[in-house]
Coordinates of C-alpha atoms and ligand atoms in Angstrom, one line a residue:
X17 CA 78.9 77.1 96.2
X18 CA 77.8 78.8 98.7
X19 CA 74.5 76.8 99.0
X20 CA 74.5 75.2 102.4
X21 CA 77.6 76.1 103.2
X22 CA 79.1 78.3 106.2
X23 CA 80.2 81.7 106.1
X24 CA 81.7 84.0 108.4
X25 CA 82.1 87.7 107.6
X26 CA 84.5 89.8 109.6
X27 CA 83.3 93.6 109.6
X28 CA 79.9 92.2 108.3
X29 CA 78.0 95.5 109.5
X30 CA 80.8 97.4 107.4
X31 CA 79.5 98.9 103.8
X32 CA 81.1 95.7 102.3
X33 CA 79.9 93.4 104.6
X34 CA 76.2 94.8 104.5
X35 CA 76.5 94.4 100.6
X36 CA 78.4 91.1 100.8
X37 CA 75.2 90.2 103.4
X38 CA 72.6 91.3 100.7
X39 CA 74.1 89.2 97.9
X40 CA 74.1 86.3 99.8
X41 CA 70.8 85.9 101.4
X42 CA 69.2 86.8 97.6
X43 CA 70.9 84.6 95.4
X44 CA 72.1 81.7 97.7
X45 CA 70.8 79.7 101.0
X46 CA 73.9 79.6 103.1
X47 CA 73.4 77.4 106.2
X48 CA 75.3 79.7 108.5
X49 CA 76.3 83.8 107.7
X50 CA 77.8 84.5 110.5
X51 CA 78.0 88.5 111.0
X52 CA 81.0 88.9 112.7
X53 CA 82.2 92.8 114.8
X54 CA 82.5 94.6 117.5
X55 CA 79.9 97.2 118.0
X56 CA 76.5 96.2 119.0
X57 CA 74.5 99.2 117.9
X58 CA 76.1 98.4 114.0
X59 CA 74.6 95.0 114.1
X60 CA 71.1 96.0 115.7
X61 CA 71.0 98.4 112.9
X62 CA 71.7 95.7 110.5
X63 CA 69.2 93.3 112.3
X64 CA 66.4 95.5 111.2
X65 CA 67.3 95.1 107.2
X66 CA 68.8 91.7 108.1
X67 CA 66.4 89.8 110.1
X68 CA 67.5 86.6 111.8
X69 CA 63.7 86.0 111.9
X70 CA 63.1 86.0 108.3
X71 CA 66.9 84.7 107.6
X72 CA 67.3 81.7 109.9
X73 CA 71.1 81.2 108.6
X74 CA 71.7 85.1 110.0
X75 CA 73.9 85.1 113.2
X76 CA 75.1 88.3 114.7
X77 CA 78.3 87.4 116.6
X78 CA 79.8 90.5 118.8
X79 CA 83.5 89.5 118.5
X80 CA 86.8 91.7 118.2
X81 CA 89.5 90.3 115.6
X82 CA 92.4 91.0 118.2
X83 CA 90.7 88.4 120.1
X84 CA 91.6 85.1 118.6
X85 CA 89.6 82.9 121.2
X86 CA 86.6 84.8 120.5
X87 CA 87.4 84.1 116.2
X88 CA 88.0 80.4 117.4
X89 CA 84.5 80.4 118.6
X90 CA 83.0 82.2 115.9
X91 CA 84.2 80.2 113.1
X92 CA 83.6 76.7 114.7
X93 CA 82.0 74.5 111.8
X94 CA 83.0 77.6 109.1
X95 CA 83.7 76.8 105.5
X96 CA 84.6 80.3 104.0
X97 CA 85.9 83.3 105.5
X98 CA 85.7 87.0 104.0
X99 CA 87.8 89.1 106.2
X100 CA 86.6 92.5 105.8
X101 CA 87.0 94.1 109.3
X102 CA 89.7 96.5 109.3
X103 CA 90.6 100.3 110.5
X104 CA 90.8 102.1 107.2
X105 CA 90.8 105.5 107.6
X106 CA 94.1 107.2 106.9
X107 CA 94.5 109.9 109.0
X108 CA 93.3 108.0 111.8
X109 CA 95.8 105.5 111.0
X110 CA 98.3 107.9 111.1
X111 CA 97.4 109.4 114.4
X112 CA 96.6 106.1 116.0
X113 CA 99.4 103.7 114.5
X114 CA 99.1 100.8 117.5
X115 CA 96.2 100.7 117.2
X116 CA 95.8 100.3 113.6
X117 CA 98.4 97.6 113.8
X118 CA 96.6 95.6 116.2
X119 CA 93.7 95.5 114.3
X120 CA 95.3 94.7 110.8
X121 CA 98.1 92.7 111.1
X122 CA 96.9 91.3 114.8
X123 CA 93.7 90.8 113.3
X124 CA 94.8 89.1 109.9
X125 CA 97.4 86.7 112.6
X126 CA 94.1 85.9 114.7
X127 CA 91.8 85.1 111.2
X128 CA 94.7 83.0 110.0
X129 CA 95.1 80.9 113.0
X130 CA 91.9 80.3 113.9
X131 CA 90.6 79.9 110.2
X132 CA 93.4 76.9 110.4
X133 CA 92.7 75.5 113.4
X134 CA 89.3 75.4 112.6
X135 CA 89.3 73.4 109.7
X136 CA 87.9 76.3 107.4
X137 CA 88.3 75.5 103.6
X138 CA 89.0 79.1 102.4
X139 CA 89.5 82.8 103.2
X140 CA 89.6 85.8 101.4
X141 CA 91.2 89.0 102.8
X142 CA 90.5 92.5 101.1
X143 CA 92.8 94.7 100.3
X144 CA 93.2 97.9 99.0
X145 CA 95.2 100.1 96.3
X146 CA 96.7 101.9 99.4
X147 CA 99.1 98.7 100.1
X148 CA 101.0 98.8 96.7
X149 CA 103.7 101.0 97.5
X150 CA 102.7 101.9 100.3
X151 CA 102.9 105.5 101.8
X152 CA 100.6 105.8 104.7
X153 CA 100.0 103.6 107.8
X154 CA 97.1 102.5 106.6
X155 CA 98.4 100.9 103.3
X156 CA 101.2 99.5 105.1
X157 CA 99.5 97.7 107.6
X158 CA 97.3 96.3 104.7
X159 CA 100.7 95.4 102.9
X160 CA 101.4 93.2 105.8
X161 CA 98.3 91.4 106.4
X162 CA 98.5 91.1 102.3
X163 CA 101.7 89.1 102.9
X164 CA 100.6 87.0 105.6
X165 CA 97.3 86.2 104.0
X166 CA 99.8 84.7 101.2
X167 CA 102.1 82.9 103.6
X168 CA 99.6 81.5 105.4
X169 CA 99.1 79.0 102.8
X170 CA 102.5 77.8 104.3
X171 CA 101.2 77.3 108.0
X172 CA 97.7 75.3 106.5
X173 CA 100.3 72.9 104.3
X174 CA 98.6 71.0 101.4
X175 CA 95.0 70.1 102.1
X176 CA 94.5 72.6 104.7
X177 CA 92.8 76.4 104.4
X178 CA 93.8 77.8 101.4
X179 CA 94.2 82.1 101.6
X180 CA 94.0 84.5 99.1
X181 CA 93.5 88.2 98.6
X182 CA 91.5 90.6 96.8
X183 CA 93.0 94.4 96.3
X184 CA 91.1 97.0 94.5
X185 CA 90.7 100.4 94.6
X186 CA 88.1 103.3 96.2
X187 CA 84.5 101.8 96.9
X188 CA 81.9 104.4 95.8
X189 CA 79.6 105.0 98.5
X190 CA 81.0 103.0 101.1
X191 CA 81.0 104.6 104.6
X192 CA 83.5 107.2 105.0
X193 CA 84.1 107.5 100.8
X194 CA 84.2 110.6 98.6
X195 CA 80.8 110.6 97.2
X196 CA 79.3 110.8 100.7
X197 CA 81.6 113.4 101.5
X198 CA 80.7 115.5 98.6
X199 CA 77.1 114.5 98.8
X200 CA 77.0 116.0 102.5
X201 CA 78.5 119.3 101.4
X202 CA 75.9 119.6 99.0
X203 CA 73.0 118.7 101.0
X204 CA 74.3 121.2 103.4
X205 CA 73.9 123.8 100.2
X206 CA 78.0 124.4 99.5
X207 CA 78.4 125.5 96.2
X208 CA 82.4 125.3 95.9
X209 CA 83.9 121.6 96.9
X210 CA 87.2 121.1 98.2
X211 CA 89.6 119.0 96.0
X212 CA 92.7 118.5 97.6
X213 CA 94.7 118.4 93.6
X214 CA 93.1 118.9 90.8
X215 CA 95.3 116.4 88.7
X216 CA 94.3 113.4 91.1
X217 CA 92.9 110.0 90.1
X218 CA 91.6 107.0 91.7
X219 CA 90.2 104.2 90.7
X220 CA 86.7 103.6 91.5
X221 CA 84.8 100.0 91.5
X222 CA 80.9 100.1 93.2
X223 CA 79.8 98.2 96.0
X224 CA 78.0 95.3 93.9
X225 CA 81.0 94.7 91.8
X226 CA 83.2 94.6 94.7
X227 CA 81.2 91.8 95.9
X228 CA 80.7 89.7 93.1
X229 CA 84.4 90.4 92.2
X230 CA 84.8 88.6 95.8
X231 CA 82.1 85.7 95.3
X232 CA 84.1 84.8 92.1
X233 CA 87.2 84.6 92.9
X234 CA 86.5 82.7 96.1
X235 CA 84.4 80.3 93.7
X236 CA 88.0 80.1 91.9
X237 CA 91.0 80.6 93.8
X238 CA 93.7 77.8 94.5
X239 CA 95.6 80.0 97.3
X240 CA 98.1 82.2 97.4
X241 CA 96.9 84.3 94.9
X242 CA 96.4 88.0 95.1
X243 CA 93.6 89.3 92.7
X244 CA 92.5 92.7 90.9
X245 CA 90.1 93.4 89.2
X246 CA 89.7 95.4 86.1
X247 CA 88.3 99.1 87.1
X248 CA 88.1 102.1 85.8
X249 CA 89.3 105.6 86.8
X250 CA 88.2 108.5 87.6
X251 CA 89.8 112.4 88.4
X252 CA 88.4 113.7 91.5
X253 CA 87.9 116.8 89.4
X254 CA 85.0 115.1 87.3
X255 CA 83.1 113.4 89.9
X256 CA 82.9 117.0 91.5
X257 CA 81.2 118.3 88.6
X258 CA 79.4 115.3 87.5
X259 CA 77.6 115.3 91.3
X260 CA 77.5 119.2 91.6
X261 CA 76.0 119.9 88.5
X262 CA 76.6 123.2 86.2
X263 CA 76.1 125.2 89.0
X264 CA 79.2 123.8 91.4
X265 CA 82.9 125.2 91.2
X266 CA 85.5 124.1 93.0
X267 CA 88.5 125.1 94.6
X268 CA 92.2 123.2 96.2
X269 CA 92.4 122.7 99.2
X270 CA 95.4 120.5 99.2
X271 CA 96.3 117.5 99.6
X272 CA 96.0 115.3 102.9
X273 CA 98.7 113.8 105.0
X274 CA 99.9 110.3 103.9
X275 CA 97.6 110.7 100.4
X276 CA 99.3 109.9 97.1
X277 CA 98.5 112.0 94.2
X278 CA 97.9 109.0 91.9
X279 CA 97.0 105.3 93.3
X280 CA 98.7 102.2 92.2
X281 CA 96.9 98.4 92.4
X282 CA 100.0 96.5 90.9
X283 CA 102.9 98.5 91.0
X284 CA 105.8 97.6 88.6
X285 CA 108.0 94.7 90.5
X286 CA 105.1 92.4 90.7
X287 CA 104.4 92.5 87.0
X288 CA 107.3 89.6 86.9
X289 CA 104.2 87.4 88.8
X290 CA 101.2 88.7 86.9
X291 CA 99.0 87.1 84.7
X292 CA 96.5 88.7 83.2
X293 CA 92.5 87.1 82.6
X294 CA 89.4 89.2 80.6
X295 CA 88.6 90.0 83.9
X296 CA 91.5 90.7 86.0
X297 CA 95.2 90.6 86.9
X298 CA 96.4 87.6 89.1
X299 CA 99.6 88.2 91.3
X300 CA 101.0 84.4 92.5
X301 CA 103.3 84.5 95.0
X302 CA 106.8 83.7 94.6
X303 CA 106.9 80.4 96.5
X304 CA 109.2 77.3 95.4
X305 CA 105.7 75.0 96.0
X306 CA 103.8 77.3 94.0
X307 CA 103.4 75.0 90.4
X308 CA 103.0 77.9 87.7
X309 CA 101.8 75.5 85.2
X310 CA 98.8 74.4 87.3
X311 CA 97.4 77.9 88.0
X312 CA 97.9 79.3 84.6
X313 CA 94.5 78.4 84.2
X314 CA 91.7 79.9 86.7
X315 CA 87.5 78.7 86.0
X316 CA 89.3 77.5 82.7
X317 CA 90.6 80.5 81.4
X318 CA 94.3 80.3 81.0
X319 CA 96.3 83.6 81.9
X320 CA 98.6 85.6 79.8
X321 CA 101.6 87.4 81.3
X322 CA 101.5 91.1 81.5
X323 CA 104.7 92.9 80.0
X324 CA 107.7 93.1 82.1
X325 CA 107.5 97.0 83.1
X326 CA 103.7 96.7 83.0
X327 CA 102.0 98.8 86.3
X328 CA 98.4 99.4 87.1
X329 CA 98.5 103.2 88.0
X330 CA 94.6 105.5 88.3
X331 CA 96.3 108.1 86.0
X332 CA 98.0 105.7 83.2
X333 CA 94.3 103.3 83.2
X334 CA 93.6 103.5 79.6
X335 CA 89.5 103.0 81.1
X336 CA 88.9 106.2 82.4
X337 CA 84.9 107.6 83.1
X338 CA 83.5 110.1 81.3
X339 CA 80.7 112.2 82.9
X340 CA 77.6 110.2 81.7
X341 CA 79.2 106.8 83.0
X342 CA 80.0 108.0 86.4
X343 CA 76.6 109.3 86.8
X344 CA 75.4 106.2 85.5
X345 CA 77.3 104.0 88.1
X346 CA 76.7 106.6 90.6
X347 CA 73.1 105.4 90.1
X348 CA 73.7 101.9 90.2
X349 CA 76.2 102.3 93.5
X350 CA 73.0 102.3 96.1
X351 CA 69.8 103.8 96.6
X352 CA 71.1 107.2 98.2
X353 CA 73.6 107.2 95.0
X354 CA 70.2 106.5 92.7
X355 CA 68.5 109.6 94.5
X356 CA 71.4 111.5 94.1
X357 CA 71.8 110.5 90.2
X358 CA 68.1 111.0 89.8
X359 CA 67.9 114.7 90.3
X360 CA 71.4 115.6 88.0
Ligands
NAP29 N1 85.9 101.2 101.5 C1 87.0 101.5 100.5 O1 86.9 102.6 99.6 C2 87.9 100.7 100.6 C3 88.5 100.0 99.3 C4 89.3 99.1 99.4 C5 90.0 98.2 100.3 N2 88.7 98.5 101.1 C6 89.0 97.7 102.6 O2 87.7 96.6 102.7 C7 87.1 96.2 103.8 C8 85.7 96.4 103.9 O3 85.5 98.0 103.7 P1 84.4 98.9 104.8 O4 84.5 99.6 103.8 O5 83.3 98.0 104.5 O6 84.8 99.2 105.9 P2 84.1 100.0 107.2 O7 82.6 100.2 106.3 O8 84.3 100.8 107.6 O9 83.0 98.7 107.8 C9 84.3 97.8 109.0 C10 83.9 96.7 109.5 O10 84.5 96.4 110.5 C11 84.5 96.2 111.5 N3 85.5 96.5 112.3 C12 86.4 97.3 112.8 N4 87.7 96.9 113.5 C13 87.2 95.7 114.3 C14 87.4 94.8 114.3 N5 88.7 95.2 115.4 N6 87.1 93.7 115.2 C15 86.0 93.4 114.4 N7 85.2 93.9 113.3 C16 85.8 95.2 113.3 C17 83.4 97.2 111.6 O11 83.0 96.8 112.8 P3 82.7 97.8 114.2 O12 83.1 98.8 114.6 O13 81.3 97.5 115.2 O14 83.5 96.5 114.9 C18 82.5 97.6 110.7 O15 81.7 96.0 110.1 C19 88.5 97.0 104.5 O16 89.3 96.0 104.8 C20 89.0 97.8 104.0 O17 90.7 97.8 104.2 C21 88.1 99.1 101.3

């Protein structure tokens, strides 16, 4: 699917983008792989790991998703787009709402228009559990972005660009993640880790799993779906105890502005449009033109309607990680996490 194809990744220098790049360059032979982001230093550092000399398909393209003309230039001849660029820090978005709106919603509009104008075949936009029943500005902008990408299938018309969304929870080991934060404190010799609330739970996915899910859905999408992988949950306290080992304690420091106690990937009211597959849930758009019968099958598998009162929440998710599973997942996540797990 990705061999001899041209792919553009907005936010390609971020945690997800680098992981996707590694996967695409290792397993496929893309004709062109364009990394689009703003900061030349991040591109410079990434080019030391993935050099265009070694990977002639790679292009490092400076651009801002707020700049539609630049996106159109970047998308010339592109087959597939993965839209990962975003402002994603909850407190920063709360304090700088218009900046977050410009990047996450204005950026979505520009990516949609440029994709249609350039004849891109498929686009997947990354979403987050914070977009489901949002209580903070970051989540609200991602929900607006999700809605724009689903509706973009109207704009593109039949035979035009297809747009779908992938939504998942906390990515272990991504920049700014709780794993990175706890590890920094442990490295500094802190013996008591801060926990916002002992009851807090989160969904949990590794970068590798997130990347694989996006690639699988890119291959299977019809356009208009919101895909949610089945992933485990964990208690933040269990994570702190697993990372800290037997000699570490923790203290409650209180929930931060805009934070939820538990996350939701699939709200109650979306259950009526949701099908369950072995590895994921698919929320279908509520459009008249959406031929449900045609879309009940993905990659040969027929989806089953979920119960009408179904919700996918981090605290009621039956799949909970044990300490051992947490440690082994940490080991698979990234080299830093592997080193961390090796000393436990
Ligand atoms: N990390 C998680 O736990 C998590 C969970 C669920 C969903 N997601 C979603 O997954 C996506 C990727 O997250 P991530 O963890 O890879 O984020 P990240 O590490 O913070 O990377 C963000 C990327 O976006 C680029 N970017 C930011 N603003 C931009 C703009 N205006 N124009 C162009 N590029 C811009 C950044 O580079 P420059 O600063 O150089 O432009 C960087 O390459 C986001 O959409 C996020 O909402 C993340």
